[in-house]
PDB file of C-alpha atoms and ligand atoms in Angstrom:
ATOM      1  CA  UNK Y  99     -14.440  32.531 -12.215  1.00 53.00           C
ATOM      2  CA  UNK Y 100     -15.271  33.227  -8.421  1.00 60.00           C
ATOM      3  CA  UNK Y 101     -14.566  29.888  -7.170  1.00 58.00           C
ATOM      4  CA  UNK Y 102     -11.393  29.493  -9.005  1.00 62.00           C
ATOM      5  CA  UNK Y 103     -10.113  32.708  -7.696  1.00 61.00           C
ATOM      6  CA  UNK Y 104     -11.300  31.552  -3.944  1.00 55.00           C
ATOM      7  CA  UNK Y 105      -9.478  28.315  -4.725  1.00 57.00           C
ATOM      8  CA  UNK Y 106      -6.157  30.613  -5.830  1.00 62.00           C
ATOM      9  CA  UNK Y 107      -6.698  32.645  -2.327  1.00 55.00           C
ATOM     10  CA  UNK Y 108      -6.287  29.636   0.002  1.00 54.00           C
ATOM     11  CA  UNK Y 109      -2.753  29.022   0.988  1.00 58.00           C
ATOM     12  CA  UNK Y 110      -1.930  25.444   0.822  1.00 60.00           C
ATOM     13  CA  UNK Y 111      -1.324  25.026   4.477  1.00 56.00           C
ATOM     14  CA  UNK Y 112      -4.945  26.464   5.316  1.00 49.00           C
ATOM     15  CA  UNK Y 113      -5.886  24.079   2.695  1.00 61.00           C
ATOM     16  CA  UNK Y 114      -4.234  21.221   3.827  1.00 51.00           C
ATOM     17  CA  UNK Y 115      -5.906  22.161   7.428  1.00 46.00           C
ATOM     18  CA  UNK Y 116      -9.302  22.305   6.156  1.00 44.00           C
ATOM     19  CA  UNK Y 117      -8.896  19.265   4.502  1.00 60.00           C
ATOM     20  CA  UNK Y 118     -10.247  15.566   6.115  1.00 73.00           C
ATOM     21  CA  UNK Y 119      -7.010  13.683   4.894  1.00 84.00           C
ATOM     22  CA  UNK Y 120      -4.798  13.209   7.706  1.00 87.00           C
ATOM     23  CA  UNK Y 121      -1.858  12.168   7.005  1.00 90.00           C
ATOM     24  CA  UNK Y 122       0.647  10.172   9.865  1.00 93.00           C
ATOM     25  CA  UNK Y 123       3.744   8.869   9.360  1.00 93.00           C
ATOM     26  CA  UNK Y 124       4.774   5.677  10.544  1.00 95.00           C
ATOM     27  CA  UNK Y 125       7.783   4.140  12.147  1.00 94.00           C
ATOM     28  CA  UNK Y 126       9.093   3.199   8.810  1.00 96.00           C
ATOM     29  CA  UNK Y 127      10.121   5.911   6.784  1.00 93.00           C
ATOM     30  CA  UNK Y 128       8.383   6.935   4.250  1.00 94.00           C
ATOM     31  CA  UNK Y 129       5.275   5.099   4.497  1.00 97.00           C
ATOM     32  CA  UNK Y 130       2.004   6.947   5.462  1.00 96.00           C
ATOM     33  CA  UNK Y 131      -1.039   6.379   6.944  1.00 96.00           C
ATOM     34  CA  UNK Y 132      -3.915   8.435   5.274  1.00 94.00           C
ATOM     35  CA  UNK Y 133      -6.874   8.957   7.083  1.00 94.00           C
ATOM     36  CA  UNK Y 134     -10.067   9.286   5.221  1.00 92.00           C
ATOM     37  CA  UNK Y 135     -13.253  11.429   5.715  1.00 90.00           C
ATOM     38  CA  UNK Y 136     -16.049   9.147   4.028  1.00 91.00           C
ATOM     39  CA  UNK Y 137     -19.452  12.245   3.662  1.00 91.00           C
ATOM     40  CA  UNK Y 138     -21.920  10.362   4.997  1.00 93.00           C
ATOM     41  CA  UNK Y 139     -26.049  10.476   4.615  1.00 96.00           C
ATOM     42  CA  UNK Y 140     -28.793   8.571   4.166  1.00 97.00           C
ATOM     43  CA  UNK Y 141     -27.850   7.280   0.952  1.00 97.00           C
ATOM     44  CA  UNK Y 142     -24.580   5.754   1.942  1.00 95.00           C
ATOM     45  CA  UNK Y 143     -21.094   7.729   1.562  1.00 94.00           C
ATOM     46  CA  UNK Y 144     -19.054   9.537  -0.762  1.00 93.00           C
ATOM     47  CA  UNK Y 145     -15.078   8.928  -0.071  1.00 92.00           C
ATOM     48  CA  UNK Y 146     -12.420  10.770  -1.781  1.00 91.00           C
ATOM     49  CA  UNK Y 147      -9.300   8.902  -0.851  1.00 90.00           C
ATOM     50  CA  UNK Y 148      -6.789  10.138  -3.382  1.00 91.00           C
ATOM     51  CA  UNK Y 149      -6.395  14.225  -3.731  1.00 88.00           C
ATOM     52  CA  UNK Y 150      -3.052  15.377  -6.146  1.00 84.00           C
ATOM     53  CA  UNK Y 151      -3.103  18.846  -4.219  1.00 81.00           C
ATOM     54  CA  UNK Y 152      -2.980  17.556  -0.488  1.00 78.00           C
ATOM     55  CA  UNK Y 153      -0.837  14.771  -1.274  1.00 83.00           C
ATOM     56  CA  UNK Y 154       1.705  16.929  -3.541  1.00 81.00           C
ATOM     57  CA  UNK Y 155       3.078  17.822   0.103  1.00 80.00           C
ATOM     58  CA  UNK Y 156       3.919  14.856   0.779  1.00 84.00           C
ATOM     59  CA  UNK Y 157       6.155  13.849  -2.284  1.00 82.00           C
ATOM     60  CA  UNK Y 158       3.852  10.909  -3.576  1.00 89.00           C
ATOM     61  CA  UNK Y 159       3.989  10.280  -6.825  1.00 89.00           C
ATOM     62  CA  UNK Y 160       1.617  12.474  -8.885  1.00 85.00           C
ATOM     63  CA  UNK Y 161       1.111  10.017 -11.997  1.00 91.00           C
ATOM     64  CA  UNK Y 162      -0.189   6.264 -10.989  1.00 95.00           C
ATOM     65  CA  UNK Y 163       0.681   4.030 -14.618  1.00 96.00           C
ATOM     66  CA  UNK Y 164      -2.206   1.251 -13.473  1.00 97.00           C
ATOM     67  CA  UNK Y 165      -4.893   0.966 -11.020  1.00 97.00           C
ATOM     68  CA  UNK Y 166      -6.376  -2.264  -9.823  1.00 98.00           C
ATOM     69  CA  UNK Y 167      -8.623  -4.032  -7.585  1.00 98.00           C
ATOM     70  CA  UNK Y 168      -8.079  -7.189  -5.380  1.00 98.00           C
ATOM     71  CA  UNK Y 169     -11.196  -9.819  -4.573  1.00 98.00           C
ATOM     72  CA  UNK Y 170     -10.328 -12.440  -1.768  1.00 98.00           C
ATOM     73  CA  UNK Y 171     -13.443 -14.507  -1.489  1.00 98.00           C
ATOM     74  CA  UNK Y 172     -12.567 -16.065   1.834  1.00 98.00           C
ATOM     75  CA  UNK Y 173     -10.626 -15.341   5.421  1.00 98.00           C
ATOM     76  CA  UNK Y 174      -7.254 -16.145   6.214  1.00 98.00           C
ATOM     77  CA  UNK Y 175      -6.142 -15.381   2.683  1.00 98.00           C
ATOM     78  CA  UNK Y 176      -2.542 -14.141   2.415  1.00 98.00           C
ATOM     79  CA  UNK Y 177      -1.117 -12.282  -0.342  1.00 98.00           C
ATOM     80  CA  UNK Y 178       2.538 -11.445  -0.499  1.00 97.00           C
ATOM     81  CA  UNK Y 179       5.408 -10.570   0.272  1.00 98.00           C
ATOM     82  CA  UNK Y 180       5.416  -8.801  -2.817  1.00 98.00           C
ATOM     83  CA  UNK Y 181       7.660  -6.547  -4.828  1.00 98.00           C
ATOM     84  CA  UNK Y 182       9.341  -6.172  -7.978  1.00 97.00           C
ATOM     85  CA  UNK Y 183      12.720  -4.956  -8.758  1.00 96.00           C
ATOM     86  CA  UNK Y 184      14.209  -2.122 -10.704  1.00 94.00           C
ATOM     87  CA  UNK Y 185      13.607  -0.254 -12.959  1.00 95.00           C
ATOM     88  CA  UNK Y 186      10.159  -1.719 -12.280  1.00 96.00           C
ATOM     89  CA  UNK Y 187       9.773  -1.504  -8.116  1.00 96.00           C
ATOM     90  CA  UNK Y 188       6.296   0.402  -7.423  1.00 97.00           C
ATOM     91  CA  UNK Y 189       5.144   2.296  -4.798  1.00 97.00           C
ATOM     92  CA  UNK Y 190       1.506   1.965  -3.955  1.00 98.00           C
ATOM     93  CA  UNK Y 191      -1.137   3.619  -2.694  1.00 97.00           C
ATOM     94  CA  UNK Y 192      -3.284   1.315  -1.825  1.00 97.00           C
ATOM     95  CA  UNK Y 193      -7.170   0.977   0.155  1.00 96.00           C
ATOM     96  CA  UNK Y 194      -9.379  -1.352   1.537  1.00 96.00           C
ATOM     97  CA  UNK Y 195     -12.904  -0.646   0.217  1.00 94.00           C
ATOM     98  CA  UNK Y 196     -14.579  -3.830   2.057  1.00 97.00           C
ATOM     99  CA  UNK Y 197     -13.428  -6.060   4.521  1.00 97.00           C
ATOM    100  CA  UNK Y 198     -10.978  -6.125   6.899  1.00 98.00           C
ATOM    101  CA  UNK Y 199      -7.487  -7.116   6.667  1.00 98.00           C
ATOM    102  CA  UNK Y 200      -3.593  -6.956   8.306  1.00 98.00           C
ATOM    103  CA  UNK Y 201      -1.436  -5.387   5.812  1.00 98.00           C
ATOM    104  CA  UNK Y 202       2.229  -5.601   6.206  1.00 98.00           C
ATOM    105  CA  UNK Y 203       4.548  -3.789   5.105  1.00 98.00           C
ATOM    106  CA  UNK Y 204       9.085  -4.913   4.690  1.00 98.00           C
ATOM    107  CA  UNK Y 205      11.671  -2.528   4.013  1.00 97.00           C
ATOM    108  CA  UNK Y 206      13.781  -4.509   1.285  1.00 97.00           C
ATOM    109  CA  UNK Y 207      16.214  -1.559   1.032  1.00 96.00           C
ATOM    110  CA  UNK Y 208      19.822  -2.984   1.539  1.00 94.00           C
ATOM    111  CA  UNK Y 209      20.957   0.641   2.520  1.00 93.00           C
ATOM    112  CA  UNK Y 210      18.370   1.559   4.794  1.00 94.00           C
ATOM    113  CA  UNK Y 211      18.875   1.610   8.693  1.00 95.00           C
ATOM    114  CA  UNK Y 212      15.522  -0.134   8.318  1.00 95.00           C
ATOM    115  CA  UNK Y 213      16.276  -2.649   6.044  1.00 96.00           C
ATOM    116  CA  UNK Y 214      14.384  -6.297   7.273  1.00 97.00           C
ATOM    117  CA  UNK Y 215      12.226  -4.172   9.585  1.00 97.00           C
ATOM    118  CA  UNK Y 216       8.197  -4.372   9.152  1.00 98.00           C
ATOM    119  CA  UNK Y 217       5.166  -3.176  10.411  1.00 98.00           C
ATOM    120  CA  UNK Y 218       1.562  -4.457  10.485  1.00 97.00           C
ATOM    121  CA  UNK Y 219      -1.768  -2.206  10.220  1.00 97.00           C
ATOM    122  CA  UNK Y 220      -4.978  -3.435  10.672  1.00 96.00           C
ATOM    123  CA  UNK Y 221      -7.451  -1.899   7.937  1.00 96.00           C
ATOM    124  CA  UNK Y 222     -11.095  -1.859   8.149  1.00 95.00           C
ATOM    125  CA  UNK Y 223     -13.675  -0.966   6.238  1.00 93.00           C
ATOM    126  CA  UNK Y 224     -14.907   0.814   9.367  1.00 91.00           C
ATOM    127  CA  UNK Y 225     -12.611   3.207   9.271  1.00 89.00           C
ATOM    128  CA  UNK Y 226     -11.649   3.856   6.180  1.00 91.00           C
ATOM    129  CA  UNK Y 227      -7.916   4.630   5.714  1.00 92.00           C
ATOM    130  CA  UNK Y 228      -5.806   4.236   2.898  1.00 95.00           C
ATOM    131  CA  UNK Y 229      -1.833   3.465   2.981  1.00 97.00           C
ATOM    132  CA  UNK Y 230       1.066   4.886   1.131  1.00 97.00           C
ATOM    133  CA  UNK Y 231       4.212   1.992   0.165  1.00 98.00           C
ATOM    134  CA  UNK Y 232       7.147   3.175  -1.277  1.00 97.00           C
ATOM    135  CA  UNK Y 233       8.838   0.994  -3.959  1.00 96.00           C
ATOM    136  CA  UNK Y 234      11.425  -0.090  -1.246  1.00 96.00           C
ATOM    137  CA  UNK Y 235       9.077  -2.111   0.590  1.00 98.00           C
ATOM    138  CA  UNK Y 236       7.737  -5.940   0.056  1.00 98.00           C
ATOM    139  CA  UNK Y 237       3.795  -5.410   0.546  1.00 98.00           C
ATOM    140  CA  UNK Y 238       1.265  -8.115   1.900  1.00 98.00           C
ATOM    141  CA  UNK Y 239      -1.949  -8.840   3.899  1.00 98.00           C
ATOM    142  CA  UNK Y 240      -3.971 -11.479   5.165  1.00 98.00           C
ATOM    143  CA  UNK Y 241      -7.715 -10.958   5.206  1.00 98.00           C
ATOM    144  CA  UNK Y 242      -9.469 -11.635   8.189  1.00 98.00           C
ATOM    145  CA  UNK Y 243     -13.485 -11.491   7.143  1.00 98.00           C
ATOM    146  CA  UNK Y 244     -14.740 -12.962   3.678  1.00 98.00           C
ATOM    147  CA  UNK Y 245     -14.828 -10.467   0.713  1.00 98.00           C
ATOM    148  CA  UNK Y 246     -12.398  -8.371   0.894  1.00 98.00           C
ATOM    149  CA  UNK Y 247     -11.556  -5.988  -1.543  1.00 98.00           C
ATOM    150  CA  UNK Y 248      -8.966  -3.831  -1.938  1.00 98.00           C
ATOM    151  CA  UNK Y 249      -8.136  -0.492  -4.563  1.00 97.00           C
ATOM    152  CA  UNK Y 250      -4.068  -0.231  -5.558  1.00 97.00           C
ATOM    153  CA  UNK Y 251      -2.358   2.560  -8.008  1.00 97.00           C
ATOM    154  CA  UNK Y 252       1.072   1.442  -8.749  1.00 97.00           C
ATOM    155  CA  UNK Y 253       3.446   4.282 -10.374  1.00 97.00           C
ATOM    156  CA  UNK Y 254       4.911   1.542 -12.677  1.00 97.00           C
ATOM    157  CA  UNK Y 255       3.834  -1.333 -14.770  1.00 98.00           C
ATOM    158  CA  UNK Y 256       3.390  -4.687 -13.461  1.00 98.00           C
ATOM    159  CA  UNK Y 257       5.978  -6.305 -14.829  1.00 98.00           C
ATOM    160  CA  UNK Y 258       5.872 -10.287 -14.179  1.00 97.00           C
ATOM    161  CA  UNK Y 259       9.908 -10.811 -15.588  1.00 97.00           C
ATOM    162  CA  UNK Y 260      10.688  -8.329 -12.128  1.00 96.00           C
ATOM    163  CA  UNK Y 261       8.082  -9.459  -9.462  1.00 96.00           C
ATOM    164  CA  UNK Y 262       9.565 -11.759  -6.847  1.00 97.00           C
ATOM    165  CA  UNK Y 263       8.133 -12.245  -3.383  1.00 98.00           C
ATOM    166  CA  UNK Y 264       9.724 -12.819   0.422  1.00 98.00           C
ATOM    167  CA  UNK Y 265       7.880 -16.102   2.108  1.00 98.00           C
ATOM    168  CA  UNK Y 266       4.908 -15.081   4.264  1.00 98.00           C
ATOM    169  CA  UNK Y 267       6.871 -17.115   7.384  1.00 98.00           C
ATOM    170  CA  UNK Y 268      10.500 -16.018   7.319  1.00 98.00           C
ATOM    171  CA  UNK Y 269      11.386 -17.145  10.550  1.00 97.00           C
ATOM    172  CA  UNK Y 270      14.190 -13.819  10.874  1.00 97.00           C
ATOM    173  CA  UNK Y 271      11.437 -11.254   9.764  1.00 97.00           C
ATOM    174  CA  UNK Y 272       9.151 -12.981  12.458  1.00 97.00           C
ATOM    175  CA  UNK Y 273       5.555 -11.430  11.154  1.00 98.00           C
ATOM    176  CA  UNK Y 274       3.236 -11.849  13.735  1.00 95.00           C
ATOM    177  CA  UNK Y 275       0.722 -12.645  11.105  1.00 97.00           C
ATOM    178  CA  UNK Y 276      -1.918 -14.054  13.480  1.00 96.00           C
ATOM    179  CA  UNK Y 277      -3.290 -16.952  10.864  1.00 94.00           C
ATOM    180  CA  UNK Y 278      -1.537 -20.593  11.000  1.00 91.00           C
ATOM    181  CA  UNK Y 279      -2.681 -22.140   8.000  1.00 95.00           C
ATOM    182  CA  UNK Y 280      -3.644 -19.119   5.085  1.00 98.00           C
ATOM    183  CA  UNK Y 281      -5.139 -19.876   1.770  1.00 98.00           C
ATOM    184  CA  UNK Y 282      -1.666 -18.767  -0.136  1.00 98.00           C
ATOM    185  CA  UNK Y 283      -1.195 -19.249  -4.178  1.00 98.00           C
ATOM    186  CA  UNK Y 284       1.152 -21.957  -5.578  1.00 98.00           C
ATOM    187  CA  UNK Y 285       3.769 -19.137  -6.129  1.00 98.00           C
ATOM    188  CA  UNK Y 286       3.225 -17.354  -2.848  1.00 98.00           C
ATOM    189  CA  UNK Y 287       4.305 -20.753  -1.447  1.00 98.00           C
ATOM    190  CA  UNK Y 288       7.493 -21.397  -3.249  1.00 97.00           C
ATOM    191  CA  UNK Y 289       8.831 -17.752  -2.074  1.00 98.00           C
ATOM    192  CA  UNK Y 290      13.193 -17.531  -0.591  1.00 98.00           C
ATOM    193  CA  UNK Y 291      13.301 -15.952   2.944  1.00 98.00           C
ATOM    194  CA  UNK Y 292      14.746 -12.501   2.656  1.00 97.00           C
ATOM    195  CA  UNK Y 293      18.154 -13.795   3.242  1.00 97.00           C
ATOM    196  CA  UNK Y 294      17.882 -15.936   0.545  1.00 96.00           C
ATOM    197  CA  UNK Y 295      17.665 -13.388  -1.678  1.00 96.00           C
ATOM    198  CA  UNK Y 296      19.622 -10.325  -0.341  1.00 94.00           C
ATOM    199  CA  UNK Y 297      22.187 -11.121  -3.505  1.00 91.00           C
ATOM    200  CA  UNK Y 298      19.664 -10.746  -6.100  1.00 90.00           C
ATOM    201  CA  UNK Y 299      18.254  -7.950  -3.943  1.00 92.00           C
ATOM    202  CA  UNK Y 300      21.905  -6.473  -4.376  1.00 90.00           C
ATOM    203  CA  UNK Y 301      22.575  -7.348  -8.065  1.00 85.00           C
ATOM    204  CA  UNK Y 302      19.064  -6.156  -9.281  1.00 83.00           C
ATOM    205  CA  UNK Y 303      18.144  -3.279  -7.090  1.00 79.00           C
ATOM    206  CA  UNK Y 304      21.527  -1.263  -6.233  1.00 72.00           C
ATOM    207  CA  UNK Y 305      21.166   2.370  -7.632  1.00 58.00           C
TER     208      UNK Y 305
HETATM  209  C1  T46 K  87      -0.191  -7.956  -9.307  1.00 61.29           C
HETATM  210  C2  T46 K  87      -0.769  -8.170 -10.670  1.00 61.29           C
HETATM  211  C3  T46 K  87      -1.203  -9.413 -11.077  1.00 61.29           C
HETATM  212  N1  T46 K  87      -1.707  -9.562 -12.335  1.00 61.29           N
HETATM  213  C4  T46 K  87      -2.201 -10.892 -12.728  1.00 61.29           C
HETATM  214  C5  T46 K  87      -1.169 -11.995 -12.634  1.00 61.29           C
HETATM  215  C6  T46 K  87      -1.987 -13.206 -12.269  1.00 61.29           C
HETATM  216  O1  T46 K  87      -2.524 -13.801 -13.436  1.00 61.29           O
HETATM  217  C7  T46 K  87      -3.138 -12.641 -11.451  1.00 61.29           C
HETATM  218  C8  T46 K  87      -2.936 -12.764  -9.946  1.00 61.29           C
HETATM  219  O2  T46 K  87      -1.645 -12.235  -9.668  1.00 61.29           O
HETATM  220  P1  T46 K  87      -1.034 -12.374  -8.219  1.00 61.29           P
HETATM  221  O3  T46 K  87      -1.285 -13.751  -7.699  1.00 61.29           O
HETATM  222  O4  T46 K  87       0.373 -11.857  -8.249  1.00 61.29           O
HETATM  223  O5  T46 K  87      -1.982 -11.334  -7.427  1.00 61.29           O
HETATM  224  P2  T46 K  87      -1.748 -10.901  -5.900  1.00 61.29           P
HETATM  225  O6  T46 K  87      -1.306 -12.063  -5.083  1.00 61.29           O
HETATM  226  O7  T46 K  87      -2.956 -10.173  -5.483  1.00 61.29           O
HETATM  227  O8  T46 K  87      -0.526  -9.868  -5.978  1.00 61.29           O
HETATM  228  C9  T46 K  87      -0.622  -8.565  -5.421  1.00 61.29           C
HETATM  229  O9  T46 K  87      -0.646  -8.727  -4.039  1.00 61.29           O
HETATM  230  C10 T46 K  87       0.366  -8.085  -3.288  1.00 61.29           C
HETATM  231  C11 T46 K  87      -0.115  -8.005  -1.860  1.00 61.29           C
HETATM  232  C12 T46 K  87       0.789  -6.767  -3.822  1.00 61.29           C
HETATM  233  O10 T46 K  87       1.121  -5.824  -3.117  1.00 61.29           O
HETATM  234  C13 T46 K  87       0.896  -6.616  -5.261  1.00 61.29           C
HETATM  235  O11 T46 K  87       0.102  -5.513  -5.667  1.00 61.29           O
HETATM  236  C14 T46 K  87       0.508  -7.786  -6.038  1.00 61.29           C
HETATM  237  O12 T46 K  87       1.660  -8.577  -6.145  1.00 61.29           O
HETATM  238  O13 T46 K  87      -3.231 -11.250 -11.808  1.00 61.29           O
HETATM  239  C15 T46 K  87      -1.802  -8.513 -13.217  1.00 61.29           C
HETATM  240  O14 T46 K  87      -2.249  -8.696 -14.356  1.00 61.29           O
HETATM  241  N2  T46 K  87      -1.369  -7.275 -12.822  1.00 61.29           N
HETATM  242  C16 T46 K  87      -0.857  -7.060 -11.579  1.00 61.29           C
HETATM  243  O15 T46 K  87      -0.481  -5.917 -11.260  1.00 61.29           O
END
């Protein structure tokens, strides 16, 4: 009963102090950065990278629907730009358990200031991190060692009659992906440029 009632005493912001997740915003709004605290010894590490109480504060979701895993075998692999449209758009919470990759991130709101904008992070299994993407944002990375897996919770089902993707080279988004030729699936390929699809953006997504 003691350690419940010492759990009670401590206000949330001395909590969230004594935490290790650090959490910084970025410049697009609502996405986070979370910094992680891997305990390490002799044995290896134990990382606790999601935590309802700390992250509460921060208005993430607090039910994930599905939680997956993503395996890229080799380097220069690019996945994305993904998203899926209403009522099935996900935010995702998303780390990088081996590897290292550049994630990228595309706010595909049509009513945001930042609507078109991106930003890249660089995520490595060196420092472990994990990243917050609200479901107004395409999502994508490119992996730049071999073996490279990632750990996603979505907060809605995958749905594959609402997923649509942004090409990886949209010459008016201009990623600076760093990688000229990626490994890319048939259907990453075939992606419209985000102008291409700003109607159906409109039609499917307006609230
Ligand atoms: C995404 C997903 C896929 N699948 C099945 C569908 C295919 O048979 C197979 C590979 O799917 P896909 O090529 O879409 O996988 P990724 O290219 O890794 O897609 C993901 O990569 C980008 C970067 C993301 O942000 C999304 O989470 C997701 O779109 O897994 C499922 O069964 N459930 C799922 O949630």
């Amino acid at each position: 009963m003691k350690i419940w009632q010492k759990f009670q005493e401590i206000k949330l912001e001395n909590f969230l102090k004594a935490m290790d997740m650090k959490i910084e915003e970025t410049s697009l709004e609502g996405v986070l950065i979370i910094h992680l605290d891997p305990k390490i010894d002799k044995r290896g590490y134990f990382l606790r990278f999601w935590d309802e109480t700390i992250l509460s504060a921060y208005n993430l979701p607090q039910r994930w629907c599905e939680e997956s895993i993503s395996y890229s075998k080799y380097k220069n692999t690019l996945r994305g730009l993904h998203f899926q449209y209403q009522p099935f758009a996900q935010s995702k919470f998303i780390s990088l358990i081996k590897g290292y990759i550049s994630d990228v991130v595309v706010n595909i709101d049509l009513d945001s200031p930042n609507y078109g904008k991106w930003q890249l992070f660089e995520l490595s299994d060196k420092e472990p991190l994990a990243l917050f993407i609200p479901a107004n944002y395409a999502h994508g990375f490119v992996t730049r060692t071999e073996d490279c897996y990632l750990i996603y919770k979505m907060d809605k089902p995958y749905n594959p009659l609402f997923e649509d993707g942004i090409i990886w080279n949209d010459k008016d988004l201009g990623i600076n992906w760093k990688v000229s030729a990626p490994i890319l699936s048939q259907r990453d390929s075939g992606f419209k440029t985000l102008n291409e699809i700003t109607t159906k953006l409109r039609m499917l997504n307006d609230k």
